[in-house]
mmCIF file of C-alpha atoms and ligand atoms in Angstrom:
data_model
loop_
_atom_site.group_PDB
_atom_site.id
_atom_site.type_symbol
_atom_site.label_atom_id
_atom_site.label_comp_id
_atom_site.label_asym_id
_atom_site.label_seq_id
_atom_site.Cartn_x
_atom_site.Cartn_y
_atom_site.Cartn_z
ATOM 1 C CA MET A 1 103.799 -93.452 57.724
ATOM 2 C CA LYS A 2 107.098 -95.073 58.573
ATOM 3 C CA PHE A 3 109.165 -91.889 58.440
ATOM 4 C CA LYS A 4 107.838 -88.654 59.820
ATOM 5 C CA ASN A 5 107.463 -85.800 57.378
ATOM 6 C CA PHE A 6 108.344 -82.787 59.511
ATOM 7 C CA PRO A 7 107.486 -79.168 58.897
ATOM 8 C CA MET A 8 110.266 -76.691 59.679
ATOM 9 C CA VAL A 9 110.271 -72.964 60.322
ATOM 10 C CA PRO A 10 110.120 -71.636 56.747
ATOM 11 C CA ARG A 11 111.668 -68.212 57.415
ATOM 12 C CA VAL A 12 114.301 -67.031 59.837
ATOM 13 C CA VAL A 13 116.246 -63.812 60.288
ATOM 14 C CA PHE A 14 119.472 -63.869 62.316
ATOM 15 C CA GLY A 15 121.584 -60.931 63.414
ATOM 16 C CA ARG A 16 122.366 -58.394 66.108
ATOM 17 C CA GLY A 17 119.842 -55.578 65.743
ATOM 18 C CA SER A 18 117.585 -57.532 63.346
ATOM 19 C CA PHE A 19 114.635 -56.709 65.634
ATOM 20 C CA ASP A 20 114.489 -53.363 63.796
ATOM 21 C CA GLN A 21 113.379 -55.238 60.680
ATOM 22 C CA LEU A 22 110.153 -56.460 62.268
ATOM 23 C CA ASN A 23 108.008 -53.852 60.527
ATOM 24 C CA GLU A 24 109.223 -54.866 57.053
ATOM 25 C CA ILE A 25 108.684 -58.520 57.864
ATOM 26 C CA LEU A 26 105.127 -58.063 59.083
ATOM 27 C CA LEU A 27 103.912 -55.560 56.495
ATOM 28 C CA PRO A 28 103.108 -58.039 53.681
ATOM 29 C CA LYS A 29 101.272 -60.275 56.162
ATOM 30 C CA ARG A 30 98.726 -57.644 57.216
ATOM 31 C CA ARG A 31 95.372 -58.580 55.659
ATOM 32 C CA ASN A 32 93.677 -55.214 56.189
ATOM 33 C CA ASP A 33 93.366 -52.413 58.751
ATOM 34 C CA LYS A 34 90.763 -54.361 60.766
ATOM 35 C CA ALA A 35 92.899 -57.481 61.178
ATOM 36 C CA PRO A 36 95.475 -56.521 63.796
ATOM 37 C CA PHE A 37 98.786 -57.958 64.842
ATOM 38 C CA ILE A 38 98.713 -59.057 68.468
ATOM 39 C CA PHE A 39 102.042 -58.903 70.289
ATOM 40 C CA LEU A 40 102.286 -61.215 73.294
ATOM 41 C CA ILE A 41 105.268 -59.852 75.236
ATOM 42 C CA ASP A 42 106.928 -60.952 78.480
ATOM 43 C CA ASP A 43 106.026 -58.329 81.092
ATOM 44 C CA VAL A 44 109.696 -58.075 82.066
ATOM 45 C CA PHE A 45 109.837 -55.625 79.102
ATOM 46 C CA GLU A 46 106.787 -53.590 80.135
ATOM 47 C CA ASN A 47 108.844 -50.617 81.290
ATOM 48 C CA ASN A 48 111.654 -51.085 78.822
ATOM 49 C CA PRO A 49 111.403 -48.397 76.103
ATOM 50 C CA GLU A 50 114.500 -49.844 74.416
ATOM 51 C CA ILE A 51 112.314 -52.808 73.347
ATOM 52 C CA ILE A 52 108.755 -51.473 73.428
ATOM 53 C CA SER A 53 109.388 -48.347 71.341
ATOM 54 C CA ARG A 54 110.611 -50.609 68.536
ATOM 55 C CA ILE A 55 107.347 -52.583 68.268
ATOM 56 C CA PRO A 56 105.795 -51.432 64.951
ATOM 57 C CA LEU A 57 102.188 -50.776 66.071
ATOM 58 C CA ILE A 58 99.657 -49.450 63.547
ATOM 59 C CA PHE A 59 95.846 -49.437 63.215
ATOM 60 C CA ASP A 60 94.313 -51.709 65.881
ATOM 61 C CA ASP A 61 97.499 -53.623 66.715
ATOM 62 C CA GLN A 62 97.692 -54.543 70.359
ATOM 63 C CA ILE A 63 100.344 -55.429 72.902
ATOM 64 C CA ILE A 64 99.372 -57.860 75.648
ATOM 65 C CA PHE A 65 101.969 -58.095 78.423
ATOM 66 C CA ILE A 66 102.144 -61.499 80.069
ATOM 67 C CA SER A 67 104.014 -62.646 83.151
ATOM 68 C CA SER A 68 106.182 -65.734 82.820
ATOM 69 C CA ASP A 69 106.125 -66.335 86.581
ATOM 70 C CA THR A 70 103.945 -69.335 85.820
ATOM 71 C CA GLU A 71 104.469 -71.429 82.735
ATOM 72 C CA PRO A 72 101.676 -71.594 80.114
ATOM 73 C CA LYS A 73 98.358 -73.187 81.011
ATOM 74 C CA THR A 74 95.577 -74.379 78.737
ATOM 75 C CA VAL A 75 93.052 -72.141 80.556
ATOM 76 C CA GLN A 76 95.325 -69.150 80.016
ATOM 77 C CA VAL A 77 95.412 -69.871 76.286
ATOM 78 C CA ASP A 78 91.609 -70.172 76.200
ATOM 79 C CA ALA A 79 91.235 -66.857 78.044
ATOM 80 C CA LEU A 80 93.597 -65.076 75.639
ATOM 81 C CA VAL A 81 91.746 -66.459 72.618
ATOM 82 C CA SER A 82 88.361 -65.295 74.030
ATOM 83 C CA ARG A 83 89.790 -61.880 74.790
ATOM 84 C CA ILE A 84 91.112 -61.478 71.239
ATOM 85 C CA ASN A 85 87.904 -62.807 69.646
ATOM 86 C CA GLU A 86 85.782 -60.414 71.712
ATOM 87 C CA ALA A 87 87.951 -57.383 71.028
ATOM 88 C CA PHE A 88 88.051 -57.637 67.207
ATOM 89 C CA ASP A 89 85.545 -58.396 64.453
ATOM 90 C CA GLU A 90 88.177 -60.031 62.283
ATOM 91 C CA LYS A 91 90.727 -62.718 63.009
ATOM 92 C CA PRO A 92 94.155 -61.203 63.689
ATOM 93 C CA SER A 93 96.646 -60.946 60.838
ATOM 94 C CA GLY A 94 99.164 -62.546 63.136
ATOM 95 C CA ILE A 95 100.359 -63.381 66.643
ATOM 96 C CA ILE A 96 103.883 -62.378 67.624
ATOM 97 C CA GLY A 97 105.427 -63.915 70.744
ATOM 98 C CA ILE A 98 108.326 -62.018 72.326
ATOM 99 C CA GLY A 99 110.057 -63.609 75.304
ATOM 100 C CA GLY A 100 111.364 -66.965 76.462
ATOM 101 C CA GLY A 101 109.870 -70.420 76.031
ATOM 102 C CA THR A 102 106.822 -69.340 78.028
ATOM 103 C CA LEU A 103 105.846 -66.545 75.640
ATOM 104 C CA LEU A 104 106.853 -68.479 72.523
ATOM 105 C CA ASP A 105 104.655 -71.400 73.555
ATOM 106 C CA LEU A 106 101.738 -69.103 74.385
ATOM 107 C CA ALA A 107 101.979 -67.444 70.975
ATOM 108 C CA LYS A 108 101.976 -70.807 69.212
ATOM 109 C CA ALA A 109 99.031 -72.101 71.209
ATOM 110 C CA VAL A 110 96.947 -68.927 70.807
ATOM 111 C CA ALA A 111 97.596 -68.944 67.039
ATOM 112 C CA ILE A 112 96.388 -72.549 66.832
ATOM 113 C CA MET A 113 93.314 -72.037 69.010
ATOM 114 C CA LEU A 114 92.165 -68.942 67.091
ATOM 115 C CA ASN A 115 91.447 -71.274 64.156
ATOM 116 C CA ASN A 116 90.401 -74.454 65.947
ATOM 117 C CA LYS A 117 87.186 -75.102 67.895
ATOM 118 C CA GLY A 118 86.975 -76.068 71.562
ATOM 119 C CA THR A 119 89.561 -75.673 74.301
ATOM 120 C CA ALA A 120 93.337 -76.007 74.263
ATOM 121 C CA ASP A 121 93.381 -79.089 76.511
ATOM 122 C CA GLN A 122 91.511 -81.031 73.793
ATOM 123 C CA TYR A 123 94.578 -80.719 71.583
ATOM 124 C CA GLN A 124 97.271 -81.774 74.062
ATOM 125 C CA GLY A 125 98.908 -84.794 72.498
ATOM 126 C CA TRP A 126 100.131 -85.730 69.044
ATOM 127 C CA ASP A 127 98.558 -84.587 65.770
ATOM 128 C CA LEU A 128 95.137 -83.633 67.087
ATOM 129 C CA VAL A 129 95.026 -80.186 65.464
ATOM 130 C CA LYS A 130 92.893 -80.122 62.313
ATOM 131 C CA LYS A 131 93.203 -76.601 60.927
ATOM 132 C CA ASP A 132 96.126 -74.352 60.142
ATOM 133 C CA ALA A 133 97.040 -71.784 62.800
ATOM 134 C CA VAL A 134 96.905 -68.015 62.365
ATOM 135 C CA TYR A 135 100.249 -66.635 61.027
ATOM 136 C CA HIS A 136 102.628 -66.616 63.993
ATOM 137 C CA VAL A 137 106.074 -65.218 64.653
ATOM 138 C CA GLY A 138 108.541 -66.133 67.415
ATOM 139 C CA ILE A 139 111.124 -63.718 68.788
ATOM 140 C CA PRO A 140 113.190 -65.288 71.593
ATOM 141 C CA THR A 141 114.682 -63.018 74.258
ATOM 142 C CA ILE A 142 116.488 -65.807 76.149
ATOM 143 C CA SER A 143 118.199 -68.815 74.586
ATOM 144 C CA GLY A 144 117.968 -72.502 75.299
ATOM 145 C CA THR A 145 114.542 -74.092 75.069
ATOM 146 C CA GLY A 146 114.491 -74.572 71.310
ATOM 147 C CA ALA A 147 110.812 -73.549 71.430
ATOM 148 C CA GLU A 148 111.600 -71.238 68.500
ATOM 149 C CA VAL A 149 112.074 -74.246 66.180
ATOM 150 C CA SER A 150 110.022 -76.980 67.755
ATOM 151 C CA ARG A 151 106.798 -78.618 66.649
ATOM 152 C CA THR A 152 105.272 -78.411 70.111
ATOM 153 C CA THR A 153 103.857 -75.941 72.590
ATOM 154 C CA VAL A 154 104.073 -77.247 76.134
ATOM 155 C CA LEU A 155 100.979 -76.541 78.244
ATOM 156 C CA THR A 156 99.810 -77.484 81.701
ATOM 157 C CA GLY A 157 96.233 -78.709 81.457
ATOM 158 C CA PRO A 158 93.684 -80.149 83.886
ATOM 159 C CA VAL A 159 95.259 -83.628 83.890
ATOM 160 C CA MET A 160 98.652 -83.347 82.228
ATOM 161 C CA LYS A 161 101.551 -81.150 81.338
ATOM 162 C CA LEU A 162 101.753 -82.078 77.691
ATOM 163 C CA GLY A 163 102.457 -80.347 74.404
ATOM 164 C CA ILE A 164 100.239 -79.640 71.440
ATOM 165 C CA ASN A 165 102.454 -81.454 68.949
ATOM 166 C CA SER A 166 101.297 -80.791 65.421
ATOM 167 C CA ASP A 167 102.337 -79.761 61.936
ATOM 168 C CA TYR A 168 100.604 -76.416 62.564
ATOM 169 C CA THR A 169 102.562 -75.594 65.710
ATOM 170 C CA PRO A 170 105.928 -74.358 64.300
ATOM 171 C CA PHE A 171 106.332 -70.649 63.730
ATOM 172 C CA ASP A 172 105.866 -69.203 60.236
ATOM 173 C CA GLN A 173 108.686 -66.779 60.955
ATOM 174 C CA VAL A 174 111.403 -66.563 63.594
ATOM 175 C CA LEU A 175 113.534 -63.523 64.309
ATOM 176 C CA LEU A 176 116.800 -64.246 66.105
ATOM 177 C CA ASP A 177 118.372 -61.086 67.481
ATOM 178 C CA PRO A 178 120.990 -62.034 70.094
ATOM 179 C CA GLU A 179 120.978 -58.464 71.468
ATOM 180 C CA LEU A 180 117.502 -59.106 72.872
ATOM 181 C CA THR A 181 119.046 -61.582 75.321
ATOM 182 C CA ALA A 182 121.472 -59.046 76.821
ATOM 183 C CA GLY A 183 119.503 -58.406 80.028
ATOM 184 C CA VAL A 184 118.885 -62.000 81.129
ATOM 185 C CA PRO A 185 119.833 -62.543 84.802
ATOM 186 C CA LYS A 186 122.770 -64.902 85.266
ATOM 187 C CA HIS A 187 120.972 -67.743 87.061
ATOM 188 C CA GLN A 188 118.202 -67.735 84.443
ATOM 189 C CA TRP A 189 120.797 -67.673 81.646
ATOM 190 C CA PHE A 190 122.282 -70.803 83.189
ATOM 191 C CA TYR A 191 118.977 -72.652 83.741
ATOM 192 C CA THR A 192 117.595 -72.007 80.269
ATOM 193 C CA GLY A 193 121.015 -72.572 78.662
ATOM 194 C CA MET A 194 121.283 -75.889 80.479
ATOM 195 C CA ASP A 195 117.880 -76.859 79.095
ATOM 196 C CA CYS A 196 119.636 -76.779 75.729
ATOM 197 C CA TYR A 197 122.641 -78.711 77.026
ATOM 198 C CA ILE A 198 120.311 -81.353 78.510
ATOM 199 C CA HIS A 199 118.410 -81.616 75.192
ATOM 200 C CA CYS A 200 121.755 -82.503 73.574
ATOM 201 C CA ILE A 201 122.764 -85.071 76.185
ATOM 202 C CA GLU A 202 119.350 -86.725 76.144
ATOM 203 C CA SER A 203 119.177 -86.783 72.368
ATOM 204 C CA LEU A 204 122.761 -87.979 71.829
ATOM 205 C CA ASN A 205 122.438 -90.746 74.430
ATOM 206 C CA GLY A 206 118.970 -91.902 73.420
ATOM 207 C CA THR A 207 117.889 -95.070 71.660
ATOM 208 C CA TYR A 208 116.088 -92.973 69.014
ATOM 209 C CA LEU A 209 119.358 -91.414 67.875
ATOM 210 C CA ASN A 210 119.933 -91.179 64.136
ATOM 211 C CA ALA A 211 122.300 -89.202 61.891
ATOM 212 C CA PHE A 212 119.792 -86.347 61.511
ATOM 213 C CA SER A 213 119.475 -85.758 65.257
ATOM 214 C CA GLN A 214 123.112 -86.472 65.924
ATOM 215 C CA SER A 215 124.343 -83.855 63.463
ATOM 216 C CA TYR A 216 122.319 -81.113 65.163
ATOM 217 C CA GLY A 217 122.930 -82.473 68.675
ATOM 218 C CA GLU A 218 126.695 -82.568 68.299
ATOM 219 C CA LYS A 219 126.845 -79.016 66.975
ATOM 220 C CA SER A 220 124.640 -77.769 69.771
ATOM 221 C CA TYR A 221 126.687 -79.618 72.381
ATOM 222 C CA GLU A 222 129.880 -78.071 71.022
ATOM 223 C CA LEU A 223 128.373 -74.560 71.169
ATOM 224 C CA CYS A 224 127.068 -75.084 74.721
ATOM 225 C CA LYS A 225 130.515 -76.217 75.784
ATOM 226 C CA GLU A 226 132.130 -73.129 74.243
ATOM 227 C CA VAL A 227 129.667 -70.857 76.034
ATOM 228 C CA PHE A 228 129.488 -72.492 79.462
ATOM 229 C CA TYR A 229 132.735 -74.420 79.857
ATOM 230 C CA ASP A 230 135.546 -73.008 77.694
ATOM 231 C CA GLN A 231 134.461 -69.412 78.343
ATOM 232 C CA SER A 232 136.815 -68.059 75.690
ATOM 233 C CA LEU A 233 134.125 -65.901 74.053
ATOM 234 C CA ASP A 234 133.294 -62.262 74.595
ATOM 235 C CA GLU A 235 129.721 -61.522 75.676
ATOM 236 C CA GLU A 236 128.398 -60.762 72.207
ATOM 237 C CA MET A 237 129.807 -63.937 70.659
ATOM 238 C CA SER A 238 128.589 -65.903 73.620
ATOM 239 C CA ARG A 239 125.026 -64.624 73.086
ATOM 240 C CA ASP A 240 125.204 -65.318 69.332
ATOM 241 C CA LYS A 241 126.424 -68.848 69.881
ATOM 242 C CA LEU A 242 123.957 -69.734 72.613
ATOM 243 C CA MET A 243 121.122 -68.607 70.356
ATOM 244 C CA MET A 244 122.338 -70.989 67.656
ATOM 245 C CA ALA A 245 122.939 -73.757 70.208
ATOM 246 C CA SER A 246 119.278 -73.457 71.177
ATOM 247 C CA TRP A 247 118.213 -73.691 67.540
ATOM 248 C CA HIS A 248 120.322 -76.782 66.872
ATOM 249 C CA GLY A 249 119.294 -78.404 70.151
ATOM 250 C CA GLY A 250 115.658 -77.947 69.195
ATOM 251 C CA MET A 251 116.307 -79.426 65.748
ATOM 252 C CA SER A 252 118.094 -82.364 67.325
ATOM 253 C CA ILE A 253 115.078 -83.435 69.356
ATOM 254 C CA ALA A 254 112.684 -82.936 66.426
ATOM 255 C CA TYR A 255 113.764 -86.282 65.017
ATOM 256 C CA SER A 256 114.423 -87.970 68.366
ATOM 257 C CA GLN A 257 113.242 -87.230 71.900
ATOM 258 C CA VAL A 258 114.391 -85.945 75.239
ATOM 259 C CA GLY A 259 114.952 -88.329 78.148
ATOM 260 C CA VAL A 260 115.080 -88.946 81.885
ATOM 261 C CA ALA A 261 115.627 -85.360 83.094
ATOM 262 C CA HIS A 262 112.665 -84.059 81.117
ATOM 263 C CA ALA A 263 110.386 -86.941 82.084
ATOM 264 C CA MET A 264 111.118 -86.308 85.774
ATOM 265 C CA SER A 265 111.080 -82.529 85.585
ATOM 266 C CA TYR A 266 107.579 -82.612 84.046
ATOM 267 C CA GLY A 267 106.445 -84.312 87.269
ATOM 268 C CA LEU A 268 108.147 -81.670 89.437
ATOM 269 C CA SER A 269 106.627 -78.902 87.393
ATOM 270 C CA TYR A 270 103.116 -80.358 87.519
ATOM 271 C CA VAL A 271 103.041 -80.728 91.299
ATOM 272 C CA LEU A 272 105.345 -77.925 92.482
ATOM 273 C CA GLY A 273 105.258 -75.475 89.569
ATOM 274 C CA THR A 274 109.046 -75.705 89.250
ATOM 275 C CA HIS A 275 110.124 -73.926 86.068
ATOM 276 C CA HIS A 276 111.378 -75.990 83.166
ATOM 277 C CA GLY A 277 115.041 -74.960 83.059
ATOM 278 C CA GLU A 278 115.549 -74.933 86.811
ATOM 279 C CA GLY A 279 113.642 -78.212 87.247
ATOM 280 C CA ASN A 280 115.765 -79.881 84.581
ATOM 281 C CA CYS A 281 118.941 -78.736 86.352
ATOM 282 C CA ILE A 282 117.720 -80.004 89.732
ATOM 283 C CA VAL A 283 116.873 -83.401 88.253
ATOM 284 C CA PHE A 284 119.892 -83.696 85.958
ATOM 285 C CA ASP A 285 122.267 -83.115 88.875
ATOM 286 C CA HIS A 286 121.104 -86.528 90.210
ATOM 287 C CA LEU A 287 121.279 -88.533 86.986
ATOM 288 C CA GLU A 288 124.868 -89.902 86.987
ATOM 289 C CA GLU A 289 123.399 -93.376 86.702
ATOM 290 C CA PHE A 290 121.902 -92.564 83.299
ATOM 291 C CA TYR A 291 124.211 -89.899 81.851
ATOM 292 C CA PRO A 292 127.611 -90.214 83.632
ATOM 293 C CA ASP A 293 129.680 -87.982 81.299
ATOM 294 C CA GLY A 294 126.939 -85.439 80.736
ATOM 295 C CA VAL A 295 126.354 -85.000 84.458
ATOM 296 C CA LYS A 296 130.082 -84.674 85.174
ATOM 297 C CA LEU A 297 130.419 -81.783 82.731
ATOM 298 C CA PHE A 298 127.181 -80.261 84.031
ATOM 299 C CA LYS A 299 128.558 -80.202 87.580
ATOM 300 C CA ALA A 300 131.754 -78.588 86.344
ATOM 301 C CA MET A 301 129.782 -75.847 84.558
ATOM 302 C CA LYS A 302 127.618 -75.340 87.624
ATOM 303 C CA ASP A 303 130.769 -74.793 89.690
ATOM 304 C CA ILE A 304 132.364 -72.427 87.171
ATOM 305 C CA HIS A 305 129.282 -70.192 87.230
ATOM 306 C CA GLU A 306 128.707 -70.600 90.997
ATOM 307 C CA ILE A 307 125.135 -71.789 90.615
ATOM 308 C CA GLU A 308 123.460 -73.135 93.759
ATOM 309 C CA LEU A 309 120.543 -75.418 92.975
ATOM 310 C CA ALA A 310 117.521 -75.610 95.291
ATOM 311 C CA LYS A 311 117.522 -78.576 97.646
ATOM 312 C CA GLY A 312 114.815 -80.407 99.593
ATOM 313 C CA LEU A 313 112.110 -79.589 97.042
ATOM 314 C CA CYS A 314 110.199 -82.798 97.737
ATOM 315 C CA ALA A 315 110.736 -82.838 101.511
ATOM 316 C CA ALA A 316 107.201 -81.783 102.443
ATOM 317 C CA LEU A 317 105.277 -83.708 99.811
ATOM 318 C CA THR A 318 102.457 -86.086 100.753
ATOM 319 C CA ASP A 319 102.052 -89.610 99.373
ATOM 320 C CA ALA A 320 99.322 -88.282 97.088
ATOM 321 C CA ASP A 321 101.698 -85.603 95.733
ATOM 322 C CA PHE A 322 104.358 -88.214 95.037
ATOM 323 C CA ASP A 323 101.788 -90.396 93.291
ATOM 324 C CA THR A 324 100.738 -87.535 91.005
ATOM 325 C CA MET A 325 104.354 -86.668 90.284
ATOM 326 C CA ILE A 326 105.138 -90.268 89.411
ATOM 327 C CA ARG A 327 101.986 -90.613 87.275
ATOM 328 C CA VAL A 328 102.845 -87.505 85.246
ATOM 329 C CA SER A 329 106.447 -88.589 84.843
ATOM 330 C CA MET A 330 105.697 -92.190 83.889
ATOM 331 C CA GLY A 331 103.112 -90.902 81.417
ATOM 332 C CA MET A 332 105.935 -89.519 79.273
ATOM 333 C CA VAL A 333 106.335 -92.864 77.493
ATOM 334 C CA PRO A 334 108.282 -91.719 74.396
ATOM 335 C CA LEU A 335 110.842 -89.968 76.635
ATOM 336 C CA TRP A 336 111.455 -93.086 78.719
ATOM 337 C CA GLU A 337 111.560 -95.242 75.645
ATOM 338 C CA ASN A 338 114.132 -92.978 74.062
ATOM 339 C CA ALA A 339 116.224 -92.952 77.234
ATOM 340 C CA LEU A 340 116.097 -96.641 78.142
ATOM 341 C CA GLY A 341 114.538 -98.605 75.290
ATOM 342 C CA LYS A 342 111.271 -100.514 74.977
ATOM 343 C CA ASP A 343 111.797 -102.318 78.284
ATOM 344 C CA TRP A 344 112.150 -99.116 80.282
ATOM 345 C CA GLN A 345 109.576 -100.229 82.831
ATOM 346 C CA GLN A 346 111.987 -102.876 84.057
ATOM 347 C CA VAL A 347 114.278 -100.084 85.261
ATOM 348 C CA ILE A 348 111.813 -97.313 86.070
ATOM 349 C CA THR A 349 109.185 -98.367 88.591
ATOM 350 C CA PRO A 350 107.074 -96.086 90.814
ATOM 351 C CA GLU A 351 109.294 -97.087 93.772
ATOM 352 C CA LYS A 352 112.476 -96.251 91.896
ATOM 353 C CA LEU A 353 111.116 -92.831 90.885
ATOM 354 C CA ARG A 354 109.920 -92.098 94.417
ATOM 355 C CA GLY A 355 113.406 -92.840 95.729
ATOM 356 C CA MET A 356 114.930 -90.504 93.155
ATOM 357 C CA TYR A 357 112.437 -87.675 93.792
ATOM 358 C CA GLU A 358 113.035 -87.964 97.541
ATOM 359 C CA LYS A 359 116.672 -86.985 96.971
ATOM 360 C CA MET A 360 115.699 -83.763 95.190
HETATM 361 P P1 NAD B 1 110.748 -68.259 80.527
HETATM 362 O O1 NAD B 1 110.152 -67.877 79.224
HETATM 363 O O2 NAD B 1 109.840 -68.828 81.541
HETATM 364 O O3 NAD B 1 111.526 -67.011 81.113
HETATM 365 C C1 NAD B 1 112.340 -67.164 82.249
HETATM 366 C C2 NAD B 1 112.603 -65.837 82.914
HETATM 367 O O4 NAD B 1 113.478 -65.052 82.123
HETATM 368 C C3 NAD B 1 111.356 -65.007 83.114
HETATM 369 O O5 NAD B 1 111.410 -64.423 84.391
HETATM 370 C C4 NAD B 1 111.450 -63.952 82.036
HETATM 371 O O6 NAD B 1 110.780 -62.767 82.408
HETATM 372 C C5 NAD B 1 112.946 -63.746 81.978
HETATM 373 N N1 NAD B 1 113.447 -63.176 80.715
HETATM 374 C C6 NAD B 1 113.274 -63.632 79.451
HETATM 375 N N2 NAD B 1 113.957 -62.869 78.575
HETATM 376 C C7 NAD B 1 114.571 -61.910 79.302
HETATM 377 C C8 NAD B 1 115.444 -60.815 78.978
HETATM 378 N N3 NAD B 1 115.836 -60.601 77.721
HETATM 379 N N4 NAD B 1 115.862 -60.035 79.989
HETATM 380 C C9 NAD B 1 115.506 -60.264 81.273
HETATM 381 N N5 NAD B 1 114.719 -61.278 81.648
HETATM 382 C C10 NAD B 1 114.258 -62.091 80.670
HETATM 383 O O7 NAD B 1 111.967 -69.288 80.381
HETATM 384 P P2 NAD B 1 112.446 -70.347 79.327
HETATM 385 O O8 NAD B 1 113.369 -71.197 80.067
HETATM 386 O O9 NAD B 1 112.903 -69.712 78.066
HETATM 387 O O10 NAD B 1 111.129 -71.125 78.957
HETATM 388 C C11 NAD B 1 110.552 -72.112 79.770
HETATM 389 C C12 NAD B 1 109.267 -72.570 79.105
HETATM 390 O O11 NAD B 1 109.567 -73.102 77.814
HETATM 391 C C13 NAD B 1 108.524 -73.634 79.849
HETATM 392 O O12 NAD B 1 107.144 -73.319 79.871
HETATM 393 C C14 NAD B 1 108.761 -74.886 79.044
HETATM 394 O O13 NAD B 1 107.715 -75.836 79.143
HETATM 395 C C15 NAD B 1 108.865 -74.321 77.656
HETATM 396 N N6 NAD B 1 109.620 -75.149 76.723
HETATM 397 C C16 NAD B 1 109.085 -75.339 75.488
HETATM 398 C C17 NAD B 1 109.733 -76.097 74.542
HETATM 399 C C18 NAD B 1 109.122 -76.279 73.197
HETATM 400 O O14 NAD B 1 109.691 -76.967 72.366
HETATM 401 N N7 NAD B 1 107.976 -75.725 72.927
HETATM 402 C C19 NAD B 1 110.961 -76.662 74.841
HETATM 403 C C20 NAD B 1 111.517 -76.451 76.102
HETATM 404 C C21 NAD B 1 110.829 -75.680 77.031
HETATM 405 ZN ZN1 ZN B 2 113.648 -78.750 77.683
#
C-alpha cells in the first residue's frame, strides 16, 4: 500500500473532572459479571484516595498498581498477562491504563497480548499483531508522550527497545482530564512536556514531513511554546493546553517520524535505563548541529524553569556498552531516515555517535 491507512482513537472525552464519567463509559463494555475490568494504575496513586475512590469497581474488577520507576519491559507484559489469565476464567471486559506513558504503554501491550499467542517480544516491530486486542482505555495523568493517541507501545525486550506498532495498538477510548495532572513534580512535568516539544521539532524538521503531520506539529509546537516559554497562562489553562499539545504532537508523528534525539535516547535508555523524557532532554541539549532553532528555544525554556540536566552519564561506560548503545541507536532506521534522508549513514557513523555520546 502506497499510503498508510491509519486507525485513530475512535472515542475521546476531554474536560476537567471528566474522570467522574468513567463508570458510564465502561458500563456498556462489560460483557458479564465474570469478565472484569482490570485497572493498571501508576503506584504513585496507591495512597491517593482522591483518585482511587473514584475508580468504579464492581464484581471481580481488579486494580493492579505498577511502579513506573522502570519503563515497560516485554517480560513484565508477559507476567501481567499470565497473572490475569490465571486469576479469571474469562477474558477481561477491558484493560484501563491510568498514568503516564509507562502505564499507557503497558495497558496497550497487555490488551494486545491477552488475545495473541506467544510472548510480547515476538511482536516488537511493525504490523506483526494478528488479532484484535481486548477493549482498552487510556487515561493520562501526565502530558507529553502522545502515547494516548499513538499506534505503538514502546517496550524494552531481550535485544531491542522497540514498539509494538500495529493497527490494534491504539486505545478504543481515551479520557483526558487535565485535573489528573495536577500533582506532577516540576522536573517531571518539564521532561515529559519536552518529549512533546521534541516530537514537534523532529517531525517539523524531518524529511517525511507532509501537510498532515505539519498541521498537527505546528499546533502542538504553538501550545508547547505558550506553556513553557510565554508563561502567560494560569495553572489550569496550562494543564489543559499541555494535554492537547501532547495529543497533537502524537498525531503529528503518526504520519511522519521522530528523529535524532529519539534515536539516541533509545540507546541511552537501553544501556543505562535513562527514562524517555529525561533522556530526550539530555540528548537534545547537544543537538544544535541538527536542530539549531529548536535547541536554542529548548535551552531558553530550560533556563526559565531552572532545570539542571544530568551530566557525565556516559563517563563510566565500557567499549562494549558504547557498542550496544550505538547498535540500538543505529537500528532506529526510520528515525534516522526521517531526520537526515536516505543517505543518513554518510553523516551518522559509529564513530560520530560515540563522540556525541561521550559528551553526554
Ligand atoms: P512515566 O509514565 O514514566 O511517569 C513519569 C513519572 O511521573 C513517574 O514517576 C510517575 O509516577 C509520575 N507521575 C505520573 N503522573 C503523575 C501525577 N499525576 N502526579 C504525580 N506523579 C505522576 O513518564 P512519561 O514521560 O509519561 O512516559 C515515559 C514512557 O512513555 C516511556 O516508557 C516511553 O517509552 C513511553 N513513550 C511512549 C510513546 C508511545 O507513543 N507509545 C511515546 C513516547 C514515550
Ligand atoms: Zn518521545
